[in-house]
Amino acid sequence: MQLNDKASIRRALAAATCTLLGSASQTSHAEGSDEKWRVDTSVLYYSEQDRVTVVEPVVFLRKTTGEDSFVNFRLIYDTMSGASANGATPTNKPQTFTSASGTSTYTTPAGKTPLHDFSDQRVAVAVEWDKPVDHLSRAIYGINASTENDYRSIGLSATRLRDFNDKLTTLTLGIAGSYDSVMPIGGAPIPMQLMSAAVPSPAGGEGDEGEGGKTKLVADAIVGITQVLTRRALTQFNYSIGYSSGYLTDPYKVVSVIDATGATLDYRFESRPDIRLRQSLYWKTAYHFDHDVMHFAYRYYWDDWGIHAHTADLHYRMELWKGAYLQPHLRYSTQTAANFYTYSLLNTSPVPTYASADYRLGDLTTTTYGLKLGIPVGRTSELNLRVESITQSGNGYPADAIGIQKNYDLFPTINTTVVQITYTGRF
Amino acid sequence: MLARPLFILLTLLTLSACTLAPVQPWDRDLLAEEKMQLIPDPVENFIDEHIYFSKEGASGGQGVGGGGCGCN
């Protein structure tokens, strides 16, 4: 830290004071301990080529309510429009799809990947109370809720952080639970039912909530340790476990039913297990060079659906001049497919209990390149702009493709552009 | 199933911490900088978590209490 003016000296003293009080947990409010409010306002533009576009204004507010005590508010508004792959494979004829209730249809031209048009809005709010319990412990309690046309979620969370070892080590324990409701537009289809046989689903079935609605419960827990390694290095290890129970199927996804020539005969509504156990090991480290800072994270994820994923994430913040910075971002993630993932179903094979052609459950590689420019505004505020490119790809020409399926890309690459502009103010 | 690798991990971490010279409170100036926080930009981190939660089969790892979505 260069002490080249009085403001820098004041900030350094504030930082030093804060560090004497602070801990390895580094809960994102180290500098500027005299601030009353921190406001982050952001607009995200997310656009998948030929698919969905999302515009998302976000406001985060943090109010200092007392010595080392904070209340965090989050407000997010998403508008989504465009198209999403419905899981069916391309074929040599136009394909017409019907909703579960039989009330709406859409058609995909021959040779094209079937996409389902949709538009939705989502509002999400969250409040967190972050306060010391004693001179070595903090507690964070949160509540969050979101609503969209066909989905609602409400959740609670509690995290406890405890410092040890002269505040060089912090142990984190956290739990969270959420209760989600899905109200599929067009009704909730009967899993694995042929689309040609779909009729309006009767109300009041198992797991129903009124108009074909379904529910799920999600519980998560985390245990982690954060360690100051040197004056310049900080590291964190987390183990997370999550359990989901209830309606985990995507009501808008189908699987093509094909014959021995690869021709599409019909579609089955997808079916997923109603339980999912997720686990992950997460390691993150931050290193301070003379001026620049690097963050590196690696996660190994596995679940009982058969997905195993390796994810590496690197941010390198390069200081430019007068507080401005440039930050390249690289992220690479590769996952194996869920054991019930399939490109299609053969009409002569027995109907499986579970099947999904959702690319997000397939063998999938995601690569992200990003760049962020941050510019200080006044002494305590910042404006930043980031642009990222996300590429998601898989095996479009699998060896076990049948007949005319070999003529088509069964796993088209998805290219996404992300632009985000953020203003952070401290008052 | 996980108890053993977790125990080994925590033991290694504890041992590594013991072998390092302790960082004194007056030497924690760099660690106190906002850019050295484990999550230096909460909004960016929140948005990225949401994007990848929506578009990949794997999720989580950093914390608890994100919030759900239909995620078409």
XYZ file of C-alpha atoms in Angstrom:
499
model
C 0.000 0.000 0.000
C 1.537 3.304 -1.040
C 1.134 6.162 1.397
C 1.336 9.035 -1.016
C -1.294 11.387 0.393
C -3.274 12.057 3.517
C -6.278 10.109 2.254
C -4.118 7.052 1.693
C -2.711 7.368 5.187
C -6.226 7.630 6.613
C -7.302 4.563 4.680
C -4.210 2.670 5.795
C -4.891 3.527 9.422
C -8.522 2.486 9.006
C -7.406 -0.758 7.423
C -4.840 -1.414 10.136
C -7.421 -0.728 12.840
C -9.822 -3.022 11.120
C -7.257 -5.771 10.748
C -6.456 -5.641 14.420
C -10.124 -6.323 15.006
C -10.626 -8.469 11.961
C -10.142 -12.131 11.342
C -9.281 -14.696 8.725
C -12.902 -14.986 7.738
C -12.538 -11.733 5.794
C -16.255 -11.200 5.585
C -16.071 -8.538 2.883
C -16.062 -5.431 5.023
C -12.437 -4.847 5.854
C -11.690 -1.351 4.682
C -13.790 1.732 5.215
C -15.001 0.678 8.650
C -16.652 4.078 9.165
C -19.118 3.645 6.293
C -22.823 3.726 7.104
C -24.098 2.370 3.811
C -22.641 0.452 0.944
C -24.725 0.366 -2.212
C -24.035 -1.900 -5.171
C -26.251 -1.275 -8.164
C -25.746 -3.361 -11.234
C -27.329 -4.257 -14.536
C -26.608 -7.597 -16.133
C -27.164 -8.374 -19.780
C -26.965 -12.109 -20.505
C -27.551 -13.355 -24.019
C -27.255 -16.876 -25.407
C -26.828 -16.807 -29.172
C -30.211 -17.700 -30.781
C -31.617 -18.588 -27.364
C -32.505 -16.813 -24.159
C -31.745 -13.204 -23.254
C -31.850 -11.986 -19.660
C -31.744 -8.407 -18.449
C -31.246 -8.210 -14.709
C -31.037 -5.087 -12.570
C -29.580 -5.851 -9.124
C -29.384 -3.742 -5.975
C -27.387 -4.772 -2.912
C -27.556 -2.547 0.161
C -25.469 -2.989 3.272
C -26.332 -0.907 6.306
C -23.949 -0.703 9.237
C -26.207 -1.086 12.237
C -23.615 -1.084 14.996
C -20.039 -1.932 15.751
C -19.204 -4.665 13.245
C -22.926 -5.347 12.685
C -24.591 -5.179 9.315
C -27.871 -5.769 7.562
C -27.683 -6.750 3.907
C -30.571 -6.326 1.497
C -30.681 -7.799 -1.999
C -33.212 -7.045 -4.705
C -33.021 -8.709 -8.113
C -35.394 -8.344 -11.039
C -34.943 -10.623 -14.061
C -36.674 -10.358 -17.392
C -36.116 -13.447 -19.485
C -37.183 -13.970 -23.067
C -36.177 -16.146 -25.965
C -35.910 -19.876 -26.370
C -34.607 -22.874 -24.492
C -33.719 -26.323 -25.868
C -36.535 -28.726 -25.021
C -34.317 -31.829 -25.158
C -35.600 -33.319 -28.422
C -33.037 -34.065 -31.141
C -33.110 -32.536 -34.634
C -34.551 -34.712 -37.364
C -35.348 -34.616 -41.106
C -38.947 -33.445 -40.690
C -40.631 -30.529 -38.959
C -41.477 -31.381 -35.355
C -44.564 -30.229 -33.481
C -44.658 -30.267 -29.675
C -47.677 -30.093 -27.400
C -47.789 -28.909 -23.799
C -48.745 -31.395 -21.084
C -52.308 -30.081 -21.039
C -52.581 -30.200 -24.824
C -53.524 -26.527 -24.900
C -50.505 -25.124 -26.746
C -48.213 -26.286 -29.537
C -45.054 -25.117 -31.259
C -43.211 -26.351 -34.353
C -39.502 -26.687 -35.139
C -38.311 -26.817 -38.787
C -36.550 -29.918 -40.114
C -32.867 -30.146 -39.228
C -33.089 -27.610 -36.382
C -32.600 -28.159 -32.676
C -36.057 -27.909 -31.086
C -36.372 -24.804 -28.939
C -39.251 -23.816 -26.710
C -40.053 -20.090 -26.693
C -40.750 -18.578 -23.315
C -40.719 -15.329 -21.447
C -40.745 -14.798 -17.719
C -40.021 -12.283 -15.005
C -38.405 -13.088 -11.706
C -38.232 -11.007 -8.577
C -35.925 -12.107 -5.772
C -35.400 -10.466 -2.400
C -33.116 -11.383 0.467
C -32.187 -9.959 3.846
C -29.181 -10.977 5.919
C -28.298 -10.031 9.472
C -24.554 -10.222 10.087
C -23.405 -9.513 13.643
C -20.822 -10.515 16.238
C -21.830 -13.056 18.861
C -18.764 -12.492 21.006
C -15.229 -11.260 20.335
C -14.379 -14.457 18.430
C -17.651 -15.371 16.726
C -20.038 -13.978 14.164
C -23.491 -15.116 13.103
C -25.226 -14.478 9.795
C -28.935 -15.164 9.455
C -30.670 -14.866 6.120
C -34.082 -15.107 4.534
C -34.711 -15.093 0.796
C -37.696 -15.382 -1.476
C -38.272 -15.301 -5.198
C -41.205 -15.520 -7.527
C -41.621 -16.001 -11.264
C -44.612 -16.971 -13.400
C -44.181 -20.681 -12.795
C -41.890 -20.913 -9.773
C -41.714 -19.714 -6.183
C -39.011 -20.193 -3.604
C -38.580 -19.235 0.020
C -35.487 -20.016 2.046
C -33.735 -19.537 5.369
C -30.048 -19.745 6.181
C -27.789 -19.498 9.214
C -23.996 -19.316 9.251
C -21.681 -19.223 12.251
C -18.029 -18.156 12.010
C -15.578 -18.782 14.841
C -12.021 -17.452 14.995
C -9.110 -19.392 16.443
C -5.358 -19.165 16.516
C -5.020 -15.424 17.107
C -7.688 -14.845 14.441
C -5.587 -16.475 11.759
C -8.013 -19.374 11.437
C -11.771 -19.227 11.034
C -14.150 -22.142 11.158
C -17.420 -21.743 9.234
C -20.575 -23.753 9.769
C -23.678 -23.045 7.770
C -27.096 -24.514 7.121
C -29.858 -23.492 4.750
C -33.233 -24.761 3.678
C -35.681 -23.763 0.993
C -39.191 -24.687 -0.017
C -39.894 -24.301 -3.725
C -43.123 -24.577 -5.704
C -43.291 -25.258 -9.432
C -46.485 -24.373 -11.305
C -45.738 -25.467 -14.888
C -47.445 -23.449 -17.595
C -49.577 -25.942 -19.483
C -49.657 -28.303 -16.491
C -47.187 -30.742 -14.990
C -46.707 -33.651 -17.386
C -46.761 -37.249 -16.232
C -43.109 -38.359 -16.237
C -42.190 -40.625 -19.161
C -45.648 -40.308 -20.705
C -45.718 -40.132 -24.499
C -46.466 -36.596 -25.682
C -48.997 -38.010 -28.185
C -50.936 -39.477 -25.253
C -50.838 -36.351 -23.099
C -54.150 -35.241 -21.634
C -54.810 -32.563 -19.028
C -53.410 -33.944 -15.768
C -55.960 -34.449 -12.993
C -55.598 -32.216 -9.969
C -54.767 -33.640 -6.570
C -52.151 -36.257 -7.422
C -49.148 -37.041 -5.279
C -47.047 -33.939 -4.641
C -49.582 -31.735 -6.331
C -50.305 -28.258 -5.152
C -53.472 -27.131 -6.847
C -53.262 -26.484 -10.590
C -50.801 -29.237 -11.413
C -48.268 -27.605 -9.057
C -45.372 -29.492 -7.521
C -43.055 -28.794 -4.614
C -39.537 -29.548 -3.508
C -37.476 -29.141 -0.365
C -33.787 -28.332 -0.468
C -31.455 -28.537 2.536
C -27.792 -27.539 2.445
C -24.947 -27.546 4.952
C -21.375 -26.341 4.777
C -18.314 -26.701 6.981
C -15.253 -24.696 6.089
C -11.950 -23.472 7.357
C -10.240 -20.230 6.365
C -6.566 -19.773 7.108
C -4.218 -16.802 6.860
C -1.047 -18.366 5.459
C 1.246 -15.376 5.172
C 0.976 -11.592 5.075
C 0.035 -12.001 1.416
C -1.912 -15.252 1.259
C -5.245 -16.482 2.473
C -6.854 -19.844 1.779
C -10.200 -21.532 2.366
C -11.454 -25.126 2.257
C -15.166 -25.948 2.311
C -17.081 -29.187 2.315
C -20.735 -28.832 1.300
C -23.564 -31.291 1.275
C -27.040 -30.709 -0.111
C -30.186 -32.781 -0.246
C -33.094 -32.090 -2.573
C -36.382 -33.900 -2.322
C -39.602 -33.588 -4.311
C -40.284 -32.492 -7.875
C -36.810 -32.235 -9.463
C -37.996 -32.887 -13.022
C -38.069 -30.085 -15.594
C -41.699 -29.939 -16.794
C -40.744 -28.394 -20.159
C -38.170 -30.994 -21.213
C -38.806 -34.021 -23.397
C -36.807 -36.924 -24.855
C -37.167 -38.002 -28.495
C -38.430 -41.533 -29.146
C -36.768 -42.889 -32.293
C -36.912 -46.046 -34.372
C -34.008 -48.141 -35.715
C -33.481 -45.713 -38.619
C -33.110 -42.767 -36.223
C -36.438 -41.243 -37.302
C -38.365 -39.487 -34.551
C -41.692 -41.175 -33.755
C -42.816 -39.376 -30.619
C -41.524 -37.792 -27.418
C -41.623 -38.711 -23.761
C -41.796 -36.112 -21.005
C -38.583 -36.378 -19.036
C -38.347 -37.982 -15.613
C -35.754 -37.415 -12.873
C -35.381 -39.046 -9.470
C -37.216 -37.207 -6.693
C -34.145 -37.203 -4.458
C -30.703 -35.765 -5.113
C -27.700 -35.763 -2.789
C -25.036 -33.227 -3.793
C -21.562 -32.863 -2.309
C -18.569 -30.697 -3.055
C -15.075 -29.862 -1.909
C -14.094 -26.273 -2.564
C -10.711 -24.625 -2.263
C -10.074 -20.955 -2.773
C -6.941 -18.958 -2.264
C -6.164 -15.263 -2.579
C -2.640 -13.955 -3.054
C -1.476 -10.341 -2.880
C 1.478 -9.490 -5.095
C 3.111 -6.067 -4.666
C 0.015 -4.422 -6.116
C -1.955 -7.060 -8.012
C -4.207 -9.671 -6.453
C -4.975 -13.167 -7.689
C -7.929 -15.341 -6.678
C -7.926 -19.001 -7.610
C -10.677 -21.489 -6.809
C -11.134 -25.163 -7.509
C -14.239 -27.232 -6.832
C -14.817 -30.943 -7.063
C -18.522 -31.726 -7.143
C -20.321 -35.039 -7.149
C -23.894 -36.217 -6.684
C -25.893 -39.421 -6.600
C -27.256 -38.766 -10.084
C -23.788 -39.611 -11.388
C -22.559 -36.091 -12.141
C -18.913 -35.454 -11.244
C -17.537 -32.017 -12.030
C -14.172 -30.272 -11.858
C -14.266 -26.484 -11.896
C -11.319 -24.078 -11.849
C -11.719 -20.323 -11.631
C -9.040 -17.627 -11.853
C -9.326 -13.863 -11.381
C -6.225 -11.698 -11.684
C -6.630 -8.054 -10.728
C -3.991 -5.842 -12.339
C -3.666 -2.403 -10.830
C -3.410 0.305 -13.504
C -3.212 3.837 -12.154
C -4.971 5.913 -9.496
C -7.060 2.972 -8.306
C -8.183 1.789 -11.742
C -7.737 -1.888 -12.506
C -8.160 -4.487 -15.190
C -9.211 -7.980 -14.196
C -9.046 -10.949 -16.561
C -11.191 -13.929 -15.607
C -10.809 -17.528 -16.721
C -13.151 -20.327 -15.739
C -13.175 -23.919 -16.877
C -15.675 -26.543 -15.809
C -16.156 -30.068 -17.010
C -18.795 -32.527 -15.854
C -19.793 -36.100 -16.510
C -23.373 -36.918 -17.440
C -26.095 -37.961 -15.028
C -26.593 -41.718 -15.267
C -30.100 -41.249 -16.724
C -28.995 -38.687 -19.333
C -29.665 -39.809 -22.887
C -29.816 -38.201 -26.315
C -32.964 -40.165 -27.200
C -34.946 -43.340 -26.444
C -35.242 -46.284 -28.833
C -38.876 -47.313 -29.338
C -38.046 -51.018 -29.048
C -36.242 -50.677 -25.705
C -38.025 -50.892 -22.345
C -39.144 -47.510 -21.046
C -36.694 -46.462 -18.317
C -37.859 -45.074 -14.981
C -35.720 -41.968 -15.426
C -34.523 -40.227 -18.564
C -33.559 -36.689 -19.474
C -31.986 -35.114 -22.544
C -31.376 -31.792 -20.783
C -27.881 -30.761 -21.925
C -27.161 -29.424 -18.427
C -27.179 -33.041 -17.197
C -24.962 -34.273 -20.052
C -21.209 -34.521 -20.551
C -20.618 -30.801 -20.646
C -17.673 -28.443 -20.766
C -18.060 -24.762 -19.964
C -15.297 -22.273 -20.719
C -15.437 -18.622 -19.697
C -13.181 -15.736 -20.704
C -13.843 -12.401 -19.142
C -12.380 -8.959 -18.626
C -13.389 -6.335 -16.102
C -12.393 -2.700 -15.919
C -12.812 -0.892 -12.628
C -12.534 2.869 -12.231
C -12.659 4.711 -8.900
C -15.296 7.406 -8.556
C -14.375 9.888 -5.870
C -12.644 8.486 -2.821
C -14.999 5.701 -1.857
C -16.968 4.632 -4.916
C -16.276 2.574 -8.007
C -17.702 1.971 -11.429
C -16.888 -1.267 -13.183
C -17.741 -2.938 -16.445
C -17.185 -6.551 -17.287
C -17.633 -8.465 -20.503
C -17.522 -12.241 -20.565
C -17.856 -14.952 -23.146
C -19.200 -18.337 -22.047
C -19.031 -21.390 -24.298
C -20.860 -24.600 -23.418
C -20.102 -27.649 -25.506
C -20.530 -31.393 -25.525
C -20.330 -34.311 -27.915
C -22.663 -33.455 -30.813
C -21.858 -36.602 -32.792
C -21.816 -39.488 -30.306
C -20.672 -42.918 -31.518
C -23.998 -44.484 -30.506
C -26.133 -42.111 -32.591
C -28.599 -44.106 -34.665
C -29.322 -43.810 -38.416
C -30.200 -40.305 -39.560
C -29.288 -38.909 -36.137
C -25.682 -39.094 -37.332
C -26.469 -36.283 -39.784
C -27.230 -33.769 -37.047
C -25.392 -32.002 -34.268
C -27.066 -33.533 -31.207
C -25.304 -31.230 -28.747
C -25.014 -27.789 -30.337
C -22.512 -25.465 -28.734
C -24.047 -22.562 -26.827
C -22.266 -19.226 -26.983
C -23.228 -16.671 -24.382
C -22.248 -13.052 -23.900
C -22.405 -11.438 -20.487
C -22.118 -7.683 -19.967
C -22.416 -6.243 -16.488
C -22.026 -2.685 -15.299
C -21.837 -2.015 -11.568
C -21.647 1.081 -9.423
C -20.500 0.671 -5.848
C -20.973 3.607 -3.483
C -20.038 3.969 0.183
C -21.614 6.622 2.332
C -17.313 -42.200 3.295
C -16.060 -38.646 3.418
C -14.834 -38.572 6.988
C -11.384 -39.885 6.105
C -10.450 -37.511 3.258
C -11.909 -34.604 5.206
C -9.877 -35.568 8.280
C -6.684 -35.817 6.187
C -7.403 -32.456 4.557
C -7.988 -30.700 7.858
C -4.918 -32.332 9.409
C -2.716 -31.218 6.507
C -4.128 -27.730 6.693
C -3.554 -27.527 10.429
C 0.002 -28.809 10.058
C 0.713 -26.361 7.250
C -0.571 -23.532 9.392
C 1.684 -24.609 12.256
C 4.761 -24.589 10.054
C 4.164 -21.025 8.854
C 5.335 -18.025 10.800
C 2.264 -16.451 12.398
C 1.136 -13.225 10.758
C 1.049 -10.542 13.422
C -1.958 -8.209 13.625
C 0.142 -5.243 12.466
C 1.163 -7.233 9.373
C -2.381 -7.755 8.145
C -2.664 -4.564 6.128
C -2.684 -6.309 2.755
C -5.152 -8.932 3.972
C -7.486 -6.140 5.070
C -7.777 -4.632 1.614
C -11.141 -5.120 0.007
C -9.602 -6.683 -3.084
C -8.074 -9.394 -0.846
C -11.425 -10.528 0.519
C -12.360 -14.051 -0.508
C -15.384 -12.520 -2.252
C -14.189 -9.048 -3.254
C -17.195 -8.249 -5.468
C -20.406 -9.646 -3.899
C -22.682 -8.725 -6.818
C -20.451 -10.286 -9.448
C -20.055 -13.401 -7.327
C -23.813 -13.646 -6.743
C -24.583 -13.286 -10.448
C -21.970 -15.829 -11.491
C -23.243 -18.328 -8.927
C -26.747 -17.856 -10.344
C -25.635 -18.193 -13.981
C -23.691 -21.401 -13.433
C -26.331 -22.843 -11.086
C -28.800 -22.341 -13.956
C -26.617 -23.621 -16.775
C -24.583 -26.516 -15.338
C -25.301 -29.728 -13.479
C -22.955 -28.867 -10.618
C -23.426 -26.019 -8.150
C -22.508 -24.668 -4.734
C -19.338 -24.914 -2.674
C -18.863 -21.342 -1.510
C -21.665 -20.965 0.991
C -25.309 -21.577 1.756
C -28.540 -19.682 1.193
C -28.566 -18.606 -2.450
C -32.221 -18.870 -3.455
C -34.038 -20.997 -5.993
C -35.172 -20.505 -9.552
C -37.054 -22.273 -12.306
C -34.016 -21.818 -14.539
C -35.312 -22.519 -18.028
